[in-house]
mmCIF file of C-alpha atoms in Angstrom:
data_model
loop_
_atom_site.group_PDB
_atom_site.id
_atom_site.type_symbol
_atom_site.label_atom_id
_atom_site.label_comp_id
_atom_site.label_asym_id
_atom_site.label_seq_id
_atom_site.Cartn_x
_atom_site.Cartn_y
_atom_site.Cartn_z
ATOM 1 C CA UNK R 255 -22.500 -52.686 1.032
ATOM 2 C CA UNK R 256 -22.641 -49.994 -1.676
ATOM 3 C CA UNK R 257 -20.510 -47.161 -2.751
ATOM 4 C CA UNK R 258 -22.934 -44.644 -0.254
ATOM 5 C CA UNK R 259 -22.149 -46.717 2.273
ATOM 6 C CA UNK R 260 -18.721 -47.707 1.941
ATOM 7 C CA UNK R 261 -18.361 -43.376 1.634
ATOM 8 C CA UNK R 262 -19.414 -43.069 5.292
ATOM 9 C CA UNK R 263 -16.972 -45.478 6.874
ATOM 10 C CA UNK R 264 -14.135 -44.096 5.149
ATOM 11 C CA UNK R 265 -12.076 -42.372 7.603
ATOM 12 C CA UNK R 266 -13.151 -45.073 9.661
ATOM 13 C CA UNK R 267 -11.391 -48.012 7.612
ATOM 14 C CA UNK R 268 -8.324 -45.284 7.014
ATOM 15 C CA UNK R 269 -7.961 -45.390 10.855
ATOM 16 C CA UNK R 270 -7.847 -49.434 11.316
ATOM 17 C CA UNK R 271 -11.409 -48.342 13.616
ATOM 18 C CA UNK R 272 -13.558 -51.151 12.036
ATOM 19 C CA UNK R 273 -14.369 -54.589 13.178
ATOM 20 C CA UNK R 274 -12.492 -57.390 11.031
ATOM 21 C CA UNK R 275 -15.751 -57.897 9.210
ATOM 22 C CA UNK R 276 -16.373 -54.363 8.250
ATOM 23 C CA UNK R 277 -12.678 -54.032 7.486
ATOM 24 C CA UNK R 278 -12.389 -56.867 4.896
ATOM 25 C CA UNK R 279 -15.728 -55.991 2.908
ATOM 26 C CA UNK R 280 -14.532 -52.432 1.882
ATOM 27 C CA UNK R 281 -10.602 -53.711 1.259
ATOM 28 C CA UNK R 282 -13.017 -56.147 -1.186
ATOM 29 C CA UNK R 283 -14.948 -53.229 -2.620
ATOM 30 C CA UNK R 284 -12.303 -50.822 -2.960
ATOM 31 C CA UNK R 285 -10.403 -53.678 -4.900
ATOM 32 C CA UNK R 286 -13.366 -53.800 -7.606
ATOM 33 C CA UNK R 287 -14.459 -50.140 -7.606
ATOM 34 C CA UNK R 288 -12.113 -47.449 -8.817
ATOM 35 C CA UNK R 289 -13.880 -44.533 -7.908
ATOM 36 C CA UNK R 290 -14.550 -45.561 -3.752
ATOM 37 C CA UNK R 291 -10.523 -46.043 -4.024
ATOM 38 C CA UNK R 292 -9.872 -42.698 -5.029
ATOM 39 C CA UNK R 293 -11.673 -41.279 -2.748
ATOM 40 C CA UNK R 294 -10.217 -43.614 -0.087
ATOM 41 C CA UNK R 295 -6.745 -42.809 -1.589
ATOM 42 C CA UNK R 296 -8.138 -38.332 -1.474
ATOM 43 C CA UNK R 297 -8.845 -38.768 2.510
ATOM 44 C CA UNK R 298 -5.669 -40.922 3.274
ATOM 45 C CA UNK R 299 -3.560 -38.614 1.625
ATOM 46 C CA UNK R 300 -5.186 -35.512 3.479
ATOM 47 C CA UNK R 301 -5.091 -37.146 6.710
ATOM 48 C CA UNK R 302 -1.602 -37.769 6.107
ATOM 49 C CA UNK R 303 -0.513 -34.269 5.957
ATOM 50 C CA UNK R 304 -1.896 -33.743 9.198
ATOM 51 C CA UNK R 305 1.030 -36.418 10.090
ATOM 52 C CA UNK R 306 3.121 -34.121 8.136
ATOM 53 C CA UNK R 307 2.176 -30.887 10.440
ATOM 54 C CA UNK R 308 3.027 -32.891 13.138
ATOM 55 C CA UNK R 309 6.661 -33.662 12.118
ATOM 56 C CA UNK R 310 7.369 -29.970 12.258
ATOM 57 C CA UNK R 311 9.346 -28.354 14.764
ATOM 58 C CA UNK R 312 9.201 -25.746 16.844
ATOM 59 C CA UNK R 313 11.339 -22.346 16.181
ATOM 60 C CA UNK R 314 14.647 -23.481 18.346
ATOM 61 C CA UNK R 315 14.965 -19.867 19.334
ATOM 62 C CA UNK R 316 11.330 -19.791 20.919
ATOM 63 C CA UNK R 317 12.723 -20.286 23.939
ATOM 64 C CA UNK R 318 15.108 -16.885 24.237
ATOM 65 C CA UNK R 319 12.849 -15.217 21.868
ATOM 66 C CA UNK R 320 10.068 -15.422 25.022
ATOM 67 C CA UNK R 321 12.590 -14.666 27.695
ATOM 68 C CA UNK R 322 13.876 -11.640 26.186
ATOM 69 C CA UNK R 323 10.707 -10.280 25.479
ATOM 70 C CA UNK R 324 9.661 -11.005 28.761
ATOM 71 C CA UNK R 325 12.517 -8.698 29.885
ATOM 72 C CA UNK R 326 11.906 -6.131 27.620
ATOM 73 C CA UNK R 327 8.404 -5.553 28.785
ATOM 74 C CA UNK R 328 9.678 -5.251 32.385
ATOM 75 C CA UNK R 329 12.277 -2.400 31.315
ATOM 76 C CA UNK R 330 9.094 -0.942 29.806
ATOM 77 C CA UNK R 331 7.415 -1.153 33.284
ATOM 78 C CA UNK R 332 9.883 -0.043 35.009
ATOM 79 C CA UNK R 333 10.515 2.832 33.010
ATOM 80 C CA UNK R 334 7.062 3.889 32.818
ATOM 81 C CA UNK R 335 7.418 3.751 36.714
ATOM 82 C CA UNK R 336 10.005 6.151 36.578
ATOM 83 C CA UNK R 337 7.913 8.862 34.510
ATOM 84 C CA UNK R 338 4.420 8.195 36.489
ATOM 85 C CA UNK R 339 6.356 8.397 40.030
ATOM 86 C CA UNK R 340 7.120 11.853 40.129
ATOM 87 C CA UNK R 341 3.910 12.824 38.374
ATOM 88 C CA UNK R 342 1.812 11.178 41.029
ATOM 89 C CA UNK R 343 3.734 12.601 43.461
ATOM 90 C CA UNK R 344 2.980 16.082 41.921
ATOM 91 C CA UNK R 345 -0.622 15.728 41.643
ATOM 92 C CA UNK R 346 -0.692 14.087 45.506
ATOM 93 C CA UNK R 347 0.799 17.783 46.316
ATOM 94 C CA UNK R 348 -0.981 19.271 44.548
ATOM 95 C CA UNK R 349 -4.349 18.207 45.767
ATOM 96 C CA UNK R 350 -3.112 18.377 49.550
ATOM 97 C CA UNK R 351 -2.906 22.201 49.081
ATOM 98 C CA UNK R 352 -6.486 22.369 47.322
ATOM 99 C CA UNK R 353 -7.440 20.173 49.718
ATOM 100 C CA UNK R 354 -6.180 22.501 52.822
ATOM 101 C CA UNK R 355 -7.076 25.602 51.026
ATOM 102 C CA UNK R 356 -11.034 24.267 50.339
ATOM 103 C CA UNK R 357 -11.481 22.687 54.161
ATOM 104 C CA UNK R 358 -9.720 26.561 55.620
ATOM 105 C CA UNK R 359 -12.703 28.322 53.428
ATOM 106 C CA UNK R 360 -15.550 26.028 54.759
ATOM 107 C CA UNK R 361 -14.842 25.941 57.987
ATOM 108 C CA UNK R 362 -13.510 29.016 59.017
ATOM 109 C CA UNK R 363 -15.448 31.295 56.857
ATOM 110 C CA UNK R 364 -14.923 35.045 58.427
ATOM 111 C CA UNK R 365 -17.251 37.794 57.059
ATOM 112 C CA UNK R 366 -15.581 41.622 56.965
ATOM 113 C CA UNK R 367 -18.314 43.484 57.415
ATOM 114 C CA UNK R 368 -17.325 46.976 55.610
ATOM 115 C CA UNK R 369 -18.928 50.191 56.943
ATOM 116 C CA UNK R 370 -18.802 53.408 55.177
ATOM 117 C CA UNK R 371 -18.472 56.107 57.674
ATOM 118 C CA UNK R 372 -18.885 58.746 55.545
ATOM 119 C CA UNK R 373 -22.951 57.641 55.528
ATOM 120 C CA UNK R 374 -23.462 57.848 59.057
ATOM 121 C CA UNK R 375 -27.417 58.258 58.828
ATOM 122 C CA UNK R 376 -27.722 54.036 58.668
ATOM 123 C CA UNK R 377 -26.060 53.825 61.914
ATOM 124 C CA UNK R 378 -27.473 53.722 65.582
ATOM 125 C CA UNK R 379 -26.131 56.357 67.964
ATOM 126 C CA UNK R 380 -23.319 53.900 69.418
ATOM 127 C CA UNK R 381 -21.775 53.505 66.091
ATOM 128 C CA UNK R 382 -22.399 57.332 64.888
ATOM 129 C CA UNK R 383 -20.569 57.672 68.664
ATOM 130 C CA UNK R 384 -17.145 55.321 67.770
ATOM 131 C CA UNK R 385 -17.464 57.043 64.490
ATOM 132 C CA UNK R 386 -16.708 60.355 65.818
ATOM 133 C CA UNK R 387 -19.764 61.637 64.284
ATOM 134 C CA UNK R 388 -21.868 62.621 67.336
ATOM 135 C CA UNK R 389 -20.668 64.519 70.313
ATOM 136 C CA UNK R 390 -20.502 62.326 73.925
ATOM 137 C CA UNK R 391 -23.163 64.555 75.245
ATOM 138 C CA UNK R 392 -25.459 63.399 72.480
ATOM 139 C CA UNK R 393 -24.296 59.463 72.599
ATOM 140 C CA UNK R 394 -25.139 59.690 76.564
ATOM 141 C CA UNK R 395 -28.131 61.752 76.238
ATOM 142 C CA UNK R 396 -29.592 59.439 74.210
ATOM 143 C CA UNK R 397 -28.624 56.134 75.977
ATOM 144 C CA UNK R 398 -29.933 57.547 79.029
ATOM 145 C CA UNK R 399 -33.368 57.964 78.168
ATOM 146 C CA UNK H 161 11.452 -31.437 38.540
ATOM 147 C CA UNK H 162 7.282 -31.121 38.547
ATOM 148 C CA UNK H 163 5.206 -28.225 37.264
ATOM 149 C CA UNK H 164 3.898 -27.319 40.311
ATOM 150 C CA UNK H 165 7.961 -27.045 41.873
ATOM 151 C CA UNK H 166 8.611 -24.646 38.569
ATOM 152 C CA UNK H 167 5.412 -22.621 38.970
ATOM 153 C CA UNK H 168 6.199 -21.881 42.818
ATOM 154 C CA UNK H 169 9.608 -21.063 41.602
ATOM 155 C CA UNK H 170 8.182 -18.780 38.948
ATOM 156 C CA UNK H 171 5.845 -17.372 40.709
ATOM 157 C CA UNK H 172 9.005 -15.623 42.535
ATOM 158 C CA UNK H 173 10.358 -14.388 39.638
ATOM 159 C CA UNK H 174 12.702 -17.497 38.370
ATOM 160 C CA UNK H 175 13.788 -17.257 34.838
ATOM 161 C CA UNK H 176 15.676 -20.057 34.834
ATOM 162 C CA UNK H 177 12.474 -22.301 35.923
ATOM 163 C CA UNK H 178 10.374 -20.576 33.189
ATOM 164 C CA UNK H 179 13.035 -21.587 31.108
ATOM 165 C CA UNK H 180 12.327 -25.046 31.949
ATOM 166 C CA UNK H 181 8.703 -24.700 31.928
ATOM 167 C CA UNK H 182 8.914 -23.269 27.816
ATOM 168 C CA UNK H 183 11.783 -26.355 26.937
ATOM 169 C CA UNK H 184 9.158 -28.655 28.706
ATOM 170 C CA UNK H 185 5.856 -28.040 26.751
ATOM 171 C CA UNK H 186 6.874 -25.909 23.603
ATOM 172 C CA UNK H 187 6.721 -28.631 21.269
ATOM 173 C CA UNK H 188 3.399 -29.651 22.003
ATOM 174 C CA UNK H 189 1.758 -26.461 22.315
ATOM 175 C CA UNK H 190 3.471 -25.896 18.763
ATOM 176 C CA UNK H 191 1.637 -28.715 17.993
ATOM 177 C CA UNK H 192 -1.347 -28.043 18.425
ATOM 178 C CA UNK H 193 -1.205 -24.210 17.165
ATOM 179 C CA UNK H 194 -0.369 -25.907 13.477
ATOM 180 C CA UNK H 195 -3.210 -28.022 13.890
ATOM 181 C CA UNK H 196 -5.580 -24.892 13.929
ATOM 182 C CA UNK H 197 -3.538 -22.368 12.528
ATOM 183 C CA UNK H 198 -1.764 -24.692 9.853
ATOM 184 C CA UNK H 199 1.027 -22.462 9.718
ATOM 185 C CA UNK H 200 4.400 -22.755 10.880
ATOM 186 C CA UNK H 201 5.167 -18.762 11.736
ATOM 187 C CA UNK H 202 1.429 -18.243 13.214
ATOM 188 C CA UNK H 203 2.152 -21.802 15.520
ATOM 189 C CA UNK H 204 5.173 -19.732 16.791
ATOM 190 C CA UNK H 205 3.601 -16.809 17.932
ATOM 191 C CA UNK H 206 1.048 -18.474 19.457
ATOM 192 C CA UNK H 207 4.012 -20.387 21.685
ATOM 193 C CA UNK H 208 5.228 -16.835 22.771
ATOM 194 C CA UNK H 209 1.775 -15.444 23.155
ATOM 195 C CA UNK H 210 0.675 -18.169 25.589
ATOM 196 C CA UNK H 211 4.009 -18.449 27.583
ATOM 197 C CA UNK H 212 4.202 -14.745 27.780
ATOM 198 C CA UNK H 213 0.324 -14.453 28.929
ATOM 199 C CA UNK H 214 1.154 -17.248 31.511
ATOM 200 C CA UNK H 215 4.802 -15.091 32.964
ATOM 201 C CA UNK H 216 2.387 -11.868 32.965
ATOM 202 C CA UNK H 217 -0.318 -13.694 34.978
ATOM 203 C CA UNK H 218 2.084 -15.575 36.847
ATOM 204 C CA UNK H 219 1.851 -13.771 40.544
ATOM 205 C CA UNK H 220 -1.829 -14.482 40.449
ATOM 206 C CA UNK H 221 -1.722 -17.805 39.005
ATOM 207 C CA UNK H 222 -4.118 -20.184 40.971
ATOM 208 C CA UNK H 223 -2.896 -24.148 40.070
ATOM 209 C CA UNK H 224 -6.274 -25.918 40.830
ATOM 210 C CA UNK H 225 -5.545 -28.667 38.116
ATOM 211 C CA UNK H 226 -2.320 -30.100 36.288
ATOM 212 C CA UNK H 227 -0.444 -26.990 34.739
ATOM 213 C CA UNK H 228 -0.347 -28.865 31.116
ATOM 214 C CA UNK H 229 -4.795 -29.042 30.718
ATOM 215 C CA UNK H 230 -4.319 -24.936 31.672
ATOM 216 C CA UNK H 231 -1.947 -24.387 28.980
ATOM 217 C CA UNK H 232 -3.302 -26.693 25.902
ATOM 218 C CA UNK H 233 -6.663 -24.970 26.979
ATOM 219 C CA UNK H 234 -5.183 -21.676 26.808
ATOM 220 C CA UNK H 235 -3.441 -22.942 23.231
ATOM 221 C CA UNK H 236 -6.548 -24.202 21.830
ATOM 222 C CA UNK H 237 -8.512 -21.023 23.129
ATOM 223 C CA UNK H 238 -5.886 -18.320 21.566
ATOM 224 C CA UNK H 239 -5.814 -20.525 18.353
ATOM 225 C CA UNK H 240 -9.942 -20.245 17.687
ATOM 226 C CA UNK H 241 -9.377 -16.537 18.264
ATOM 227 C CA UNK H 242 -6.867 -15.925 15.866
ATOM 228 C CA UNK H 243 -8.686 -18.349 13.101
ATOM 229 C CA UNK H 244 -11.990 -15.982 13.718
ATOM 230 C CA UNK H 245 -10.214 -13.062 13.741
ATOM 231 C CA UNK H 246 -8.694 -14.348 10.716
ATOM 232 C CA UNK H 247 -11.584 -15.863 8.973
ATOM 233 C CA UNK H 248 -12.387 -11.707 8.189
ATOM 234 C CA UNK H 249 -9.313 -10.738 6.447
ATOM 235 C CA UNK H 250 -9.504 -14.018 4.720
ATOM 236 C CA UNK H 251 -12.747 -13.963 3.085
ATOM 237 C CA UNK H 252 -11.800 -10.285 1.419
ATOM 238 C CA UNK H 253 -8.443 -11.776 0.262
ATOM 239 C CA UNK H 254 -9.486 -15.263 -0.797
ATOM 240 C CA UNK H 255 -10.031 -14.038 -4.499
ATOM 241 C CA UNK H 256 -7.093 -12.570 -4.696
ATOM 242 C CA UNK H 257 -4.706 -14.924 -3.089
ATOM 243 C CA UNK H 258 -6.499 -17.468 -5.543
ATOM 244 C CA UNK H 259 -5.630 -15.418 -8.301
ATOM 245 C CA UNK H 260 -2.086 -15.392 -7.209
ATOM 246 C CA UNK H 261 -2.117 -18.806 -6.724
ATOM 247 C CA UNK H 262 -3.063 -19.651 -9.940
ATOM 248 C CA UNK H 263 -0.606 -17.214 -11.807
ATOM 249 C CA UNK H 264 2.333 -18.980 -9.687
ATOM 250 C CA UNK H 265 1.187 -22.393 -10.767
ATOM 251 C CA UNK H 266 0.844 -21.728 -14.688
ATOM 252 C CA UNK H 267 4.706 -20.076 -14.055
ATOM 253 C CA UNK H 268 5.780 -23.585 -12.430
ATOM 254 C CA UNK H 269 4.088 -25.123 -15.379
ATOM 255 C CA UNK H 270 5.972 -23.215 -18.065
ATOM 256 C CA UNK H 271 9.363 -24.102 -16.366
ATOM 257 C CA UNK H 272 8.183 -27.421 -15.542
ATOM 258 C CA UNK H 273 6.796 -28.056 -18.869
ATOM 259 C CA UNK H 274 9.058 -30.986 -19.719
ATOM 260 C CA UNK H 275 7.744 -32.823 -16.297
ATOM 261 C CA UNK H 276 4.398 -32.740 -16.285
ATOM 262 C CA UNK H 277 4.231 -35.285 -13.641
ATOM 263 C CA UNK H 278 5.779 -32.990 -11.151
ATOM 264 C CA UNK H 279 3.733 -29.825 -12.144
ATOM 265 C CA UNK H 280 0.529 -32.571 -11.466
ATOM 266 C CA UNK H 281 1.815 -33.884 -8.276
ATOM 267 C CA UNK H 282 2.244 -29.910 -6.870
ATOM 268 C CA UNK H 283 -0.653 -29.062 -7.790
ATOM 269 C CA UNK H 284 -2.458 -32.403 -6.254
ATOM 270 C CA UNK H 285 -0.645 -31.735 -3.076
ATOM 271 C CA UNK H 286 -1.536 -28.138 -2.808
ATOM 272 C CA UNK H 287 -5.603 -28.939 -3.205
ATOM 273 C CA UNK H 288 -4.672 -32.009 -0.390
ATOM 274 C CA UNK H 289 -3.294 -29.576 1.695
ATOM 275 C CA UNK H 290 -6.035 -26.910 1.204
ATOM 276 C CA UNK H 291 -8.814 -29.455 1.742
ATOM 277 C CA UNK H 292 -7.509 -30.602 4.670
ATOM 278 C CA UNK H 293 -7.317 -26.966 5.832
ATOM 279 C CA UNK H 294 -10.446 -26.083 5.157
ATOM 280 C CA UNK H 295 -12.242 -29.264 6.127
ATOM 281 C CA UNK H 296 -11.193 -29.147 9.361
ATOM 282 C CA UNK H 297 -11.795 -25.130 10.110
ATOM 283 C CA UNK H 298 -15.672 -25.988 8.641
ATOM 284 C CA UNK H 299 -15.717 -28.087 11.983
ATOM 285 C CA UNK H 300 -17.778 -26.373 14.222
ATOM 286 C CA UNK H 301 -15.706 -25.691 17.642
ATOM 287 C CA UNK H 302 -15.709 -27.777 19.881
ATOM 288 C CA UNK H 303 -15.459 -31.119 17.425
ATOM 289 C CA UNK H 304 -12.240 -28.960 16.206
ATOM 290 C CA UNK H 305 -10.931 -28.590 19.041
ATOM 291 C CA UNK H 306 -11.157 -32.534 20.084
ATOM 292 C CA UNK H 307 -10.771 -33.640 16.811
ATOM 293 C CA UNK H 308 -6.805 -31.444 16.568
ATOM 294 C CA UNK H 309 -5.764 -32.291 20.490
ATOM 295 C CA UNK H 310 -6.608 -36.085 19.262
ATOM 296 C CA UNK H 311 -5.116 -35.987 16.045
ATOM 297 C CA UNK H 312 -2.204 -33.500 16.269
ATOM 298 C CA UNK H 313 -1.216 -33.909 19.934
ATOM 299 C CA UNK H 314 -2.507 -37.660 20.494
ATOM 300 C CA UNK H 315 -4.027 -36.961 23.734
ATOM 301 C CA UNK H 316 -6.168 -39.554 24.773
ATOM 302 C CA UNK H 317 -10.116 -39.370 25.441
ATOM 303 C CA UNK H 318 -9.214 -39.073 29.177
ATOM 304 C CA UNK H 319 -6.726 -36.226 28.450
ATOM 305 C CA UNK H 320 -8.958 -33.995 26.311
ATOM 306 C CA UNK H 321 -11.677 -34.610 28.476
ATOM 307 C CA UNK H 322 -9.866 -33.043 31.078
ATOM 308 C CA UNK H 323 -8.616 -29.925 28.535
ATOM 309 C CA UNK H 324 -12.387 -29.568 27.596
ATOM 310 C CA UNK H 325 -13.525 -29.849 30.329
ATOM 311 C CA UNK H 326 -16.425 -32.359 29.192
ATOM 312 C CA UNK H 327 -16.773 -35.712 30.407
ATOM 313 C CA UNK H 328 -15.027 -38.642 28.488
ATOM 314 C CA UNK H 329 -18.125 -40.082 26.324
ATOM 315 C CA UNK H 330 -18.698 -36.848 25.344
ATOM 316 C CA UNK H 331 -15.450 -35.863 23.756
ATOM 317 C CA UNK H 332 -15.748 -39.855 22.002
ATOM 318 C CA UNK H 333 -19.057 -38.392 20.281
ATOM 319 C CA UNK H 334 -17.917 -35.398 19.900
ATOM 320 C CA UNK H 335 -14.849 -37.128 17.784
ATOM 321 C CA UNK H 336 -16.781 -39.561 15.865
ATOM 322 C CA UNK H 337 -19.290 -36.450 14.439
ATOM 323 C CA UNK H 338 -16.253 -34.570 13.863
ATOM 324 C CA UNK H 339 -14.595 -37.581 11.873
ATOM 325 C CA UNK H 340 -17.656 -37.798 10.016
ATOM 326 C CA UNK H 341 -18.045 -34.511 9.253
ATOM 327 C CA UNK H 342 -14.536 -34.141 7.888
ATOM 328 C CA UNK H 343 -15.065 -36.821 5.729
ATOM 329 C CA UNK H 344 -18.343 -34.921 4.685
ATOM 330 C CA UNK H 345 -15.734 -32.000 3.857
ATOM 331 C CA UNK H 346 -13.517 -33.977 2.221
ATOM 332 C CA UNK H 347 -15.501 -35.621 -0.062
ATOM 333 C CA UNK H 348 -17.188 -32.429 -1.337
ATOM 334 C CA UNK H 349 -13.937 -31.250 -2.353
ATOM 335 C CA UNK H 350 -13.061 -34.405 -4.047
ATOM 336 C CA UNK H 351 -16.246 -33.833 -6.308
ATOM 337 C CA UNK H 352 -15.827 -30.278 -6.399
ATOM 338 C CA UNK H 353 -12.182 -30.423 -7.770
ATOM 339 C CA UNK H 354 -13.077 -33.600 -9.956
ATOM 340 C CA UNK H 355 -16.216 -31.482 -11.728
ATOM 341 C CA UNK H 356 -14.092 -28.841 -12.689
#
């Protein structure tokens, strides 16, 4: 094997991954050439710090750092309940009197029909007769022809 | 007492079995925050972020598989968001934090003159550190994510094929490209550091 090869089975020989074969022929070549060996030495030493990051701990106050939060955000909630309550129930009242004003207008839509009386000369002899402006001798003259 | 006794309990509000539920698995979703994250602070916020997303989704929490694949899916999912959210920010402060780092290093040199040996050895583990770091975030995502349950959590195949969702000779390719490809990583860095 040469130094290319040796390269790509690295990690591989760090691990203890190899067959017994493979495994002995790069110990051999990493005793002869220096540079393979530093570059074993480079990727053993990295992979070793990941061992490192493992040995560390979690915060020990994790634990009641989570369960206060936990009931901090339901004060939150809570409170926030206690300022959208009354708000909703405003709006809910709110709406039920639009709501009973609109339907009253839509369905029970009366018309005032206003008459001015003092132009008498638009209306038929009935209404010039409740208006006091003809005479009953005229309103039953005329309703009797 | 088992998860799915703690989640039923939780479910109706229990504190005391969420309690036991966060002693239970803390540590391991720790773990494998630092793996992504590399970063003891950020690994702790991602514990209360994932607990805390869990207690808020709690009521319509539907078990269909063990509790623990949920949650180190959940972990590993958070963690690749925060790395890409991060990977932003990063790239505009990468010059500068460089800078710094430098200007901190010739200041340990000039107190450390008389031990050379130790200013070396700092600096040596520093670059380790860094290449490590970077080599595995150049991973592309889903060889990260098998490559940190394997290595930082020691899950087996079985285990993260169930997290992943993928079947088990999958994640075993999956790891051996992503073992390659870190030693890809780490090798550039090796020449890189040794050309300059």
């Amino acid at each position: 094997m040469n130094c290319k090869d040796i390269e790509n089975k690295l990690i591989f020989f760090i691990e203890g991954k190899l067959p017994d074969a493979e495994n002995l022929q790069i110990k051999q070549h990493l005793e002869k050439c220096s540079e393979c060996s530093k570059k074993a030495e480079f990727i053993r030493l990295s992979l070793a710090f990941s061992d490192t990051e493992k040995n560390e701990k979690v915060n020990p106050f994790v634990t009641t750092r989570i369960l206060s939060k936990i009931n901090t955000n339901r004060n939150v909630k809570i409170s926030v309940k206690k300022v959208l309550q009354p708000v909703f129930v405003a709006v809910l009242l709110f709406f039920t009197i639009w709501l009973g004003n609109f339907s009253a207008n839509t369905y029970f839509n009366y018309e005032y029909k206003i008459v001015d009386y003092q132009d008498t000369t638009t209306l038929n002899k009935t209404e010039q007769f409740v208006a006091n402006d003809i005479s009953y001798d005229d309103y039953y003259f005329v309703n009797s022809q | 007492m088992h998860d799915q006794e703690l989640i039923k309990k939780i479910k109706e509000d229990n504190q005391e079995a969420f309690k036991t539920l966060i002693d239970k698995y803390k540590q391991q979703v720790f773990n494998i925050a630092i793996g992504f994250l590399h970063d003891k602070t950020s690994a702790d916020d991602v514990v209360q972020d994932v607990f805390i997303k869990f207690w808020d989704t709690r009521k319509n929490f539907e078990l269909t598989a063990k509790f623990s694949t949920w949650l180190f899916r959940v972990t590993s999912n958070t963690c690749i968001n925060i790395v890409r959210r991060n990977k932003f920010s990063t790239s505009f402060s990468s010059l500068k934090k460089k800078d710094d780092e430098n200007k901190s290093l010739n200041f340990e040199d000039t107190i450390e003159d008389e031990n050379n040996t130790n200013f070396d050895e700092k600096y040596r583990q520093k670059h380790i550190k860094s290449a490590l770091k970077i080599a595995i975030n150049k991973l592309p995502k889903k060889q990260r994510i098998a490559f940190i349950l394997s290595k930082y959590q020691d899950f087996s195949y079985k285990e993260i094929a169930d997290i992943m969702e993928l079947s088990v000779s999958s994640i075993e390719s999956l790891l051996h490209r992503a073992k390659k490809n870190l030693q890809k990583h780490l090798l550039n860095t090796y020449n890189s550091l040794n050309n300059l």
